[in-house]
Amino acid sequence: MNYQECRDRLSRMLAQRGRREAAWRELSAWICPWRGRFSGNGNDEFEAYGIERFTHAAAQAALAGASGMTSGMTPRNTPWFRPAFTDTGMSEISGARQWLDALDLRLQEALANGGFYQAIQKFNLDLIWSGCALLYVEKAEPVRFEAVQVGSFCLVTALDGSLEAVARQYVINAGEAARIFDRGRLLPDTVRKARRSPWQEVPVWQMCWREESGVFPVRSVWFEDGGREFLKESGYYEMPFFHAVWNEGSTPYGTGPGDMCIADARQIDALERNKLAGLGKLVDPPVQCPPQFKEIIDLEPGGLNYSDDPGSIIRPILDLSPYASSLARVQEEIAIVRQRLEDGLMASIFRSMPLEQRPAGMSATEFLERKREALQQLGPVISAYEPTVLTPLLFRTASILDRAGLTPPVPKALEGYPLYMKMEFISPMANALRQTGAETSRALFQDIAGMYQATRRADLFDKLDMDQMIDELATGLGVPGSIIRPDTDVAQIRQQREQQAQQAMMLQMALAQQQQPQQDMGGQDNV
């Protein structure tokens, strides 16, 4: 596409995004005001802070849901993925498991140093409140991750749901624009700002799309709003953006839990407003009194007022019980709405994800089974999240490291062999949503062991391939590959052991034959 075609396509993308943008603005204002970024007619990213809120219950629930989703799917200090071969036989080649462990370590270091865990937390938060999220992976010493703010991007998807094109708006200082781009391509007004007031902000667009021909499979261009030509043209070996939606909708931006909870967000804010008004009346209620008290009545806490009635007793001058009972009902309703928000924004589902938080007396198996049932509603989301975001993100990270010469060298035993790689996910949530090979293998072994205790039939274990069971247990538990020996090494060890046993048996037989004549001769002397 030339410059004008690119601008025309951006206009169509913005028009399609406009069908969802109004909902985003409202969702951002009530649930997550610090993540949306919108422009035009004063509706900038700070507009949402102008709303006078009486509670942040919706924002707290969304944050709890995002934190739980992050710790359940991509925990920082627990293995949540593992490089593997699509051909399981390759894992049995000597040195293959150690190479996978080394690659895993390099990927983990790149994720931690590049800000992945901060970015994926924001990504999950956007996915919950807006129903749509976009992650950017850039080559930068060596990799940098960023969650793009909702409202600053628009996109086009292919029929299979993959990203076809992405346009993202940056707001940068004029001085920075003059340093990054050729001044001759910048607008005269931008160049003037760069000289006189370089801190003034200017909008700049980056647009990426897939191309069948060209040096790079993904083309990237930069241009200004109202510009005349591209500021910069480059490309990527892989699509650098990764997109996910919670629920598919009529646009590529989908919908999410926030759409279902915005009414509750408004309601709990109104209830909190009424509660504060009720507390104000309870603490300092409106009163009426006889005219003689117009100037001298004391309604301050502990105030002392005198009555003309000689038979009166010391008592409060106000009946506050109606206010107290009404306030209790408001608080009950607030608790109900707050629970609905926590359920709708996934806070209650993810909060008890770690095994350490299971109720006392409940086994880990029972806890995981209950958690699996609670997480079934997330199955479609997670099934799309892993292949469209996490898997291509990890492969792009590995490719960037490989091009920079930071991946471990391939063992000689694997050279020339087709290296078909895959990513296996072993996070707490992935394990909770499906039975892993380790769980099923362990359950089968325990059942057969119970049958053996009842029948004492040793031949029951003939049905089991113990070596394969150990491989399944190691894979499901995420055991480092250096601990489990390949089948070829195990075969050599067993062959050597068998040869040693045969040699020992032959030695014993030879010794026995040498001792037999001496024993016979000793018997004749005794006779």
Short mmCIF file of N, CA, C and O in Angstrom, two decimals, residues 420-519:
data_model
loop_
_atom_site.label_atom_id
_atom_site.label_comp_id
_atom_site.label_asym_id
_atom_site.label_seq_id
_atom_site.Cartn_x
_atom_site.Cartn_y
_atom_site.Cartn_z
N TYR A 420 10.58 -29.93 15.01
CA TYR A 420 9.22 -29.46 15.14
C TYR A 420 8.96 -29.20 16.62
O TYR A 420 8.91 -30.12 17.44
N MET A 421 8.79 -27.92 16.97
CA MET A 421 8.65 -27.53 18.37
C MET A 421 7.19 -27.21 18.69
O MET A 421 6.40 -26.87 17.82
N LYS A 422 6.87 -27.30 19.97
CA LYS A 422 5.58 -26.87 20.48
C LYS A 422 5.79 -26.35 21.89
O LYS A 422 6.84 -26.55 22.49
N MET A 423 4.77 -25.66 22.40
CA MET A 423 4.79 -25.18 23.77
C MET A 423 3.69 -25.88 24.56
O MET A 423 2.53 -25.84 24.18
N GLU A 424 4.09 -26.52 25.64
CA GLU A 424 3.12 -27.16 26.53
C GLU A 424 2.90 -26.25 27.74
O GLU A 424 3.85 -25.71 28.30
N PHE A 425 1.64 -26.10 28.12
CA PHE A 425 1.29 -25.20 29.23
C PHE A 425 0.97 -26.04 30.46
O PHE A 425 0.12 -26.93 30.42
N ILE A 426 1.67 -25.73 31.54
CA ILE A 426 1.57 -26.49 32.78
C ILE A 426 1.24 -25.58 33.95
O ILE A 426 1.61 -25.86 35.08
N SER A 427 0.57 -24.47 33.69
CA SER A 427 0.21 -23.54 34.75
C SER A 427 -0.86 -24.15 35.65
O SER A 427 -1.51 -25.14 35.28
N PRO A 428 -1.07 -23.60 36.85
CA PRO A 428 -2.13 -24.11 37.72
C PRO A 428 -3.50 -24.14 37.04
O PRO A 428 -4.26 -25.09 37.21
N MET A 429 -3.81 -23.11 36.25
CA MET A 429 -5.12 -23.08 35.60
C MET A 429 -5.21 -24.10 34.48
O MET A 429 -6.24 -24.77 34.32
N ALA A 430 -4.12 -24.26 33.72
CA ALA A 430 -4.13 -25.25 32.65
C ALA A 430 -4.31 -26.65 33.22
O ALA A 430 -5.04 -27.48 32.67
N ASN A 431 -3.65 -26.93 34.34
CA ASN A 431 -3.79 -28.23 34.96
C ASN A 431 -5.17 -28.41 35.59
O ASN A 431 -5.68 -29.53 35.65
N ALA A 432 -5.76 -27.33 36.06
CA ALA A 432 -7.08 -27.43 36.68
C ALA A 432 -8.18 -27.64 35.65
O ALA A 432 -9.22 -28.22 35.95
N LEU A 433 -7.95 -27.15 34.43
CA LEU A 433 -8.98 -27.25 33.40
C LEU A 433 -8.94 -28.58 32.65
O LEU A 433 -9.84 -28.89 31.90
N ARG A 434 -7.89 -29.33 32.83
CA ARG A 434 -7.82 -30.62 32.16
C ARG A 434 -7.01 -31.59 33.00
O ARG A 434 -6.14 -31.19 33.76
N GLN A 435 -7.30 -32.85 32.84
CA GLN A 435 -6.55 -33.89 33.51
C GLN A 435 -5.23 -34.08 32.76
O GLN A 435 -5.23 -34.36 31.58
N THR A 436 -4.11 -33.92 33.44
CA THR A 436 -2.82 -34.11 32.81
C THR A 436 -2.45 -35.58 32.79
O THR A 436 -3.02 -36.40 33.51
N GLY A 437 -1.44 -35.90 31.95
CA GLY A 437 -0.98 -37.28 31.91
C GLY A 437 -0.47 -37.75 33.25
O GLY A 437 -0.61 -38.92 33.61
N ALA A 438 0.14 -36.84 34.03
CA ALA A 438 0.64 -37.23 35.35
C ALA A 438 -0.50 -37.63 36.27
O ALA A 438 -0.41 -38.63 36.99
N GLU A 439 -1.59 -36.87 36.26
CA GLU A 439 -2.72 -37.19 37.14
C GLU A 439 -3.36 -38.52 36.76
O GLU A 439 -3.64 -39.35 37.63
N THR A 440 -3.59 -38.73 35.48
CA THR A 440 -4.23 -39.98 35.06
C THR A 440 -3.31 -41.17 35.28
O THR A 440 -3.78 -42.24 35.67
N SER A 441 -2.01 -40.99 35.03
CA SER A 441 -1.07 -42.10 35.26
C SER A 441 -1.02 -42.45 36.73
O SER A 441 -1.02 -43.64 37.10
N ARG A 442 -0.95 -41.45 37.58
CA ARG A 442 -0.90 -41.71 39.02
C ARG A 442 -2.18 -42.38 39.51
O ARG A 442 -2.14 -43.32 40.32
N ALA A 443 -3.32 -41.92 39.00
CA ALA A 443 -4.59 -42.53 39.41
C ALA A 443 -4.68 -43.99 38.98
O ALA A 443 -5.14 -44.86 39.74
N LEU A 444 -4.20 -44.29 37.74
CA LEU A 444 -4.23 -45.66 37.26
C LEU A 444 -3.32 -46.56 38.11
O LEU A 444 -3.70 -47.67 38.49
N PHE A 445 -2.14 -46.07 38.42
CA PHE A 445 -1.21 -46.87 39.22
C PHE A 445 -1.78 -47.14 40.61
O PHE A 445 -1.65 -48.26 41.14
N GLN A 446 -2.40 -46.13 41.22
CA GLN A 446 -2.99 -46.32 42.54
C GLN A 446 -4.13 -47.34 42.50
O GLN A 446 -4.27 -48.17 43.41
N ASP A 447 -4.93 -47.32 41.42
CA ASP A 447 -6.02 -48.29 41.30
C ASP A 447 -5.47 -49.71 41.15
O ASP A 447 -5.97 -50.66 41.77
N ILE A 448 -4.44 -49.87 40.33
CA ILE A 448 -3.88 -51.21 40.13
C ILE A 448 -3.20 -51.69 41.40
O ILE A 448 -3.27 -52.88 41.75
N ALA A 449 -2.54 -50.76 42.12
CA ALA A 449 -1.93 -51.15 43.38
C ALA A 449 -2.99 -51.63 44.38
O ALA A 449 -2.78 -52.59 45.12
N GLY A 450 -4.15 -50.97 44.39
CA GLY A 450 -5.24 -51.42 45.25
C GLY A 450 -5.76 -52.79 44.84
O GLY A 450 -6.07 -53.64 45.71
N MET A 451 -5.84 -53.04 43.54
CA MET A 451 -6.26 -54.36 43.06
C MET A 451 -5.24 -55.44 43.47
O MET A 451 -5.61 -56.56 43.84
N TYR A 452 -3.96 -55.08 43.43
CA TYR A 452 -2.93 -56.04 43.84
C TYR A 452 -3.04 -56.36 45.32
O TYR A 452 -2.89 -57.53 45.73
N GLN A 453 -3.29 -55.35 46.14
CA GLN A 453 -3.45 -55.60 47.58
C GLN A 453 -4.61 -56.54 47.85
O GLN A 453 -4.58 -57.33 48.80
N ALA A 454 -5.65 -56.45 47.02
CA ALA A 454 -6.82 -57.30 47.25
C ALA A 454 -6.65 -58.70 46.68
O ALA A 454 -7.17 -59.67 47.24
N THR A 455 -5.91 -58.86 45.57
CA THR A 455 -5.83 -60.15 44.89
C THR A 455 -4.46 -60.80 44.98
O THR A 455 -4.34 -62.01 44.74
N ARG A 456 -3.41 -59.99 45.28
CA ARG A 456 -2.03 -60.48 45.31
C ARG A 456 -1.60 -61.09 43.96
O ARG A 456 -0.81 -62.02 43.91
N ARG A 457 -2.14 -60.57 42.89
CA ARG A 457 -1.77 -61.02 41.55
C ARG A 457 -0.68 -60.10 41.00
O ARG A 457 -0.95 -58.98 40.57
N ALA A 458 0.56 -60.54 41.01
CA ALA A 458 1.67 -59.72 40.53
C ALA A 458 1.60 -59.49 39.03
O ALA A 458 2.16 -58.52 38.51
N ASP A 459 0.90 -60.40 38.31
CA ASP A 459 0.84 -60.25 36.86
C ASP A 459 -0.02 -59.06 36.42
O ASP A 459 -0.05 -58.73 35.24
N LEU A 460 -0.71 -58.43 37.37
CA LEU A 460 -1.50 -57.24 37.01
C LEU A 460 -0.59 -56.14 36.45
O LEU A 460 -0.99 -55.38 35.56
N PHE A 461 0.63 -56.04 36.97
CA PHE A 461 1.53 -54.97 36.53
C PHE A 461 2.13 -55.25 35.16
O PHE A 461 2.82 -54.40 34.60
N ASP A 462 1.88 -56.45 34.63
CA ASP A 462 2.37 -56.73 33.28
C ASP A 462 1.68 -55.85 32.24
O ASP A 462 2.20 -55.66 31.14
N LYS A 463 0.49 -55.30 32.58
CA LYS A 463 -0.23 -54.45 31.65
C LYS A 463 0.36 -53.04 31.56
O LYS A 463 0.00 -52.26 30.69
N LEU A 464 1.27 -52.71 32.51
CA LEU A 464 1.80 -51.35 32.56
C LEU A 464 3.19 -51.28 31.94
O LEU A 464 4.03 -52.16 32.16
N ASP A 465 3.41 -50.23 31.17
CA ASP A 465 4.74 -49.89 30.68
C ASP A 465 5.31 -48.88 31.67
O ASP A 465 5.05 -47.68 31.60
N MET A 466 6.08 -49.38 32.64
CA MET A 466 6.56 -48.53 33.72
C MET A 466 7.45 -47.40 33.22
O MET A 466 7.41 -46.28 33.73
N ASP A 467 8.28 -47.68 32.22
CA ASP A 467 9.14 -46.63 31.67
C ASP A 467 8.32 -45.48 31.09
O ASP A 467 8.61 -44.29 31.33
N GLN A 468 7.28 -45.82 30.34
CA GLN A 468 6.43 -44.78 29.76
C GLN A 468 5.67 -44.04 30.84
O GLN A 468 5.44 -42.83 30.74
N MET A 469 5.27 -44.74 31.90
CA MET A 469 4.55 -44.09 32.99
C MET A 469 5.45 -43.06 33.68
O MET A 469 5.00 -41.95 34.02
N ILE A 470 6.72 -43.41 33.87
CA ILE A 470 7.65 -42.46 34.47
C ILE A 470 7.81 -41.23 33.58
O ILE A 470 7.85 -40.09 34.06
N ASP A 471 7.89 -41.43 32.26
CA ASP A 471 7.97 -40.29 31.33
C ASP A 471 6.73 -39.41 31.43
O ASP A 471 6.83 -38.17 31.42
N GLU A 472 5.54 -40.02 31.53
CA GLU A 472 4.30 -39.25 31.64
C GLU A 472 4.26 -38.47 32.95
O GLU A 472 3.85 -37.31 32.98
N LEU A 473 4.68 -39.10 34.04
CA LEU A 473 4.70 -38.42 35.32
C LEU A 473 5.68 -37.25 35.29
O LEU A 473 5.38 -36.16 35.78
N ALA A 474 6.86 -37.46 34.72
CA ALA A 474 7.85 -36.39 34.65
C ALA A 474 7.36 -35.24 33.79
O ALA A 474 7.55 -34.06 34.13
N THR A 475 6.70 -35.57 32.67
CA THR A 475 6.18 -34.52 31.79
C THR A 475 5.08 -33.73 32.48
O THR A 475 5.05 -32.49 32.45
N GLY A 476 4.14 -34.44 33.11
CA GLY A 476 3.02 -33.75 33.76
C GLY A 476 3.43 -32.92 34.94
O GLY A 476 2.83 -31.88 35.23
N LEU A 477 4.47 -33.35 35.66
CA LEU A 477 4.93 -32.61 36.84
C LEU A 477 5.94 -31.54 36.51
O LEU A 477 6.36 -30.80 37.39
N GLY A 478 6.37 -31.46 35.24
CA GLY A 478 7.34 -30.44 34.86
C GLY A 478 8.73 -30.70 35.39
O GLY A 478 9.47 -29.78 35.70
N VAL A 479 9.10 -31.98 35.52
CA VAL A 479 10.42 -32.34 36.03
C VAL A 479 11.49 -31.92 35.03
O VAL A 479 11.31 -32.10 33.81
N PRO A 480 12.61 -31.34 35.47
CA PRO A 480 13.68 -30.98 34.52
C PRO A 480 14.13 -32.18 33.70
O PRO A 480 14.25 -33.30 34.22
N GLY A 481 14.38 -31.94 32.42
CA GLY A 481 14.74 -33.03 31.54
C GLY A 481 16.04 -33.70 31.91
O GLY A 481 16.27 -34.87 31.58
N SER A 482 16.95 -32.98 32.59
CA SER A 482 18.23 -33.58 32.96
C SER A 482 18.08 -34.69 33.99
O SER A 482 19.00 -35.49 34.18
N ILE A 483 16.94 -34.76 34.68
CA ILE A 483 16.74 -35.78 35.70
C ILE A 483 16.34 -37.12 35.07
O ILE A 483 16.73 -38.19 35.56
N ILE A 484 15.56 -37.08 34.01
CA ILE A 484 15.04 -38.30 33.38
C ILE A 484 15.99 -38.72 32.24
O ILE A 484 16.25 -37.94 31.32
N ARG A 485 16.49 -39.94 32.30
CA ARG A 485 17.40 -40.44 31.27
C ARG A 485 16.61 -40.80 30.01
O ARG A 485 15.50 -41.33 30.10
N PRO A 486 17.18 -40.57 28.82
CA PRO A 486 16.54 -41.02 27.57
C PRO A 486 16.46 -42.54 27.52
O PRO A 486 17.22 -43.24 28.20
N ASP A 487 15.56 -43.06 26.69
CA ASP A 487 15.39 -44.50 26.57
C ASP A 487 16.68 -45.18 26.11
O ASP A 487 16.98 -46.30 26.53
N THR A 488 17.43 -44.50 25.22
CA THR A 488 18.67 -45.11 24.73
C THR A 488 19.68 -45.29 25.86
O THR A 488 20.34 -46.34 25.96
N ASP A 489 19.80 -44.28 26.74
CA ASP A 489 20.72 -44.40 27.88
C ASP A 489 20.25 -45.46 28.85
O ASP A 489 21.05 -46.22 29.41
N VAL A 490 18.94 -45.53 29.08
CA VAL A 490 18.40 -46.54 29.98
C VAL A 490 18.66 -47.93 29.43
O VAL A 490 19.02 -48.87 30.18
N ALA A 491 18.51 -48.10 28.13
CA ALA A 491 18.76 -49.41 27.52
C ALA A 491 20.22 -49.83 27.70
O ALA A 491 20.52 -50.99 27.99
N GLN A 492 21.15 -48.87 27.55
CA GLN A 492 22.56 -49.18 27.74
C GLN A 492 22.85 -49.56 29.18
O GLN A 492 23.61 -50.51 29.46
N ILE A 493 22.27 -48.82 30.12
CA ILE A 493 22.48 -49.12 31.54
C ILE A 493 21.96 -50.52 31.86
O ILE A 493 22.62 -51.31 32.56
N ARG A 494 20.78 -50.83 31.37
CA ARG A 494 20.21 -52.16 31.66
C ARG A 494 21.02 -53.26 30.98
O ARG A 494 21.19 -54.35 31.55
N GLN A 495 21.52 -52.99 29.79
CA GLN A 495 22.34 -53.99 29.12
C GLN A 495 23.63 -54.24 29.88
O GLN A 495 24.06 -55.38 30.05
N GLN A 496 24.25 -53.16 30.36
CA GLN A 496 25.47 -53.32 31.16
C GLN A 496 25.18 -54.06 32.46
O GLN A 496 25.97 -54.92 32.88
N ARG A 497 24.05 -53.75 33.10
CA ARG A 497 23.69 -54.45 34.32
C ARG A 497 23.45 -55.93 34.07
O ARG A 497 23.86 -56.80 34.86
N GLU A 498 22.80 -56.21 32.94
CA GLU A 498 22.55 -57.62 32.61
C GLU A 498 23.85 -58.34 32.32
O GLU A 498 24.03 -59.51 32.75
N GLN A 499 24.77 -57.70 31.62
CA GLN A 499 26.07 -58.32 31.34
C GLN A 499 26.85 -58.55 32.63
O GLN A 499 27.48 -59.61 32.80
N GLN A 500 26.81 -57.57 33.55
CA GLN A 500 27.49 -57.74 34.82
C GLN A 500 26.88 -58.88 35.62
O GLN A 500 27.60 -59.67 36.26
N ALA A 501 25.55 -59.01 35.57
CA ALA A 501 24.89 -60.11 36.29
C ALA A 501 25.27 -61.45 35.69
O ALA A 501 25.51 -62.43 36.41
N GLN A 502 25.34 -61.52 34.35
CA GLN A 502 25.74 -62.76 33.70
C GLN A 502 27.18 -63.12 34.04
O GLN A 502 27.51 -64.29 34.29
N GLN A 503 28.06 -62.12 34.04
CA GLN A 503 29.46 -62.37 34.39
C GLN A 503 29.59 -62.86 35.83
O GLN A 503 30.37 -63.78 36.12
N ALA A 504 28.82 -62.25 36.72
CA ALA A 504 28.86 -62.68 38.12
C ALA A 504 28.35 -64.11 38.26
O ALA A 504 28.90 -64.92 39.03
N MET A 505 27.31 -64.46 37.52
CA MET A 505 26.76 -65.82 37.58
C MET A 505 27.78 -66.83 37.03
O MET A 505 27.98 -67.91 37.62
N MET A 506 28.43 -66.48 35.93
CA MET A 506 29.42 -67.38 35.36
C MET A 506 30.60 -67.56 36.31
O MET A 506 31.16 -68.67 36.45
N LEU A 507 31.01 -66.48 37.00
CA LEU A 507 32.10 -66.57 37.97
C LEU A 507 31.73 -67.49 39.12
O LEU A 507 32.55 -68.32 39.57
N GLN A 508 30.49 -67.37 39.62
CA GLN A 508 30.04 -68.23 40.70
C GLN A 508 30.01 -69.69 40.26
O GLN A 508 30.40 -70.60 41.01
N MET A 509 29.57 -69.95 39.03
CA MET A 509 29.53 -71.32 38.54
C MET A 509 30.95 -71.89 38.41
O MET A 509 31.21 -73.07 38.74
N ALA A 510 31.89 -71.07 37.96
CA ALA A 510 33.28 -71.54 37.83
C ALA A 510 33.87 -71.87 39.20
O ALA A 510 34.57 -72.88 39.36
N LEU A 511 33.62 -71.00 40.17
CA LEU A 511 34.11 -71.26 41.52
C LEU A 511 33.51 -72.53 42.09
O LEU A 511 34.20 -73.31 42.77
N ALA A 512 32.23 -72.73 41.81
CA ALA A 512 31.56 -73.93 42.33
C ALA A 512 32.16 -75.19 41.71
O ALA A 512 32.34 -76.22 42.38
N GLN A 513 32.49 -75.13 40.42
CA GLN A 513 33.10 -76.29 39.76
C GLN A 513 34.49 -76.58 40.30
O GLN A 513 34.91 -77.73 40.41
N GLN A 514 35.26 -75.51 40.63
CA GLN A 514 36.59 -75.72 41.17
C GLN A 514 36.55 -76.34 42.57
O GLN A 514 37.41 -77.12 42.95
N GLN A 515 35.54 -75.99 43.36
CA GLN A 515 35.43 -76.49 44.72
C GLN A 515 34.85 -77.90 44.78
O GLN A 515 35.05 -78.63 45.75
N GLN A 516 34.15 -78.39 43.77
CA GLN A 516 33.47 -79.69 43.81
C GLN A 516 34.43 -80.85 43.95
O GLN A 516 34.25 -81.72 44.81
N PRO A 517 35.54 -80.98 43.19
CA PRO A 517 36.46 -82.11 43.35
C PRO A 517 37.10 -82.16 44.73
O PRO A 517 37.27 -83.22 45.31
N GLN A 518 37.48 -81.02 45.28
CA GLN A 518 38.08 -81.00 46.61
C GLN A 518 37.13 -81.53 47.66
O GLN A 518 37.52 -82.26 48.58
N GLN A 519 35.84 -81.19 47.55
CA GLN A 519 34.86 -81.69 48.51
C GLN A 519 34.72 -83.20 48.38
O GLN A 519 34.61 -83.93 49.36
#
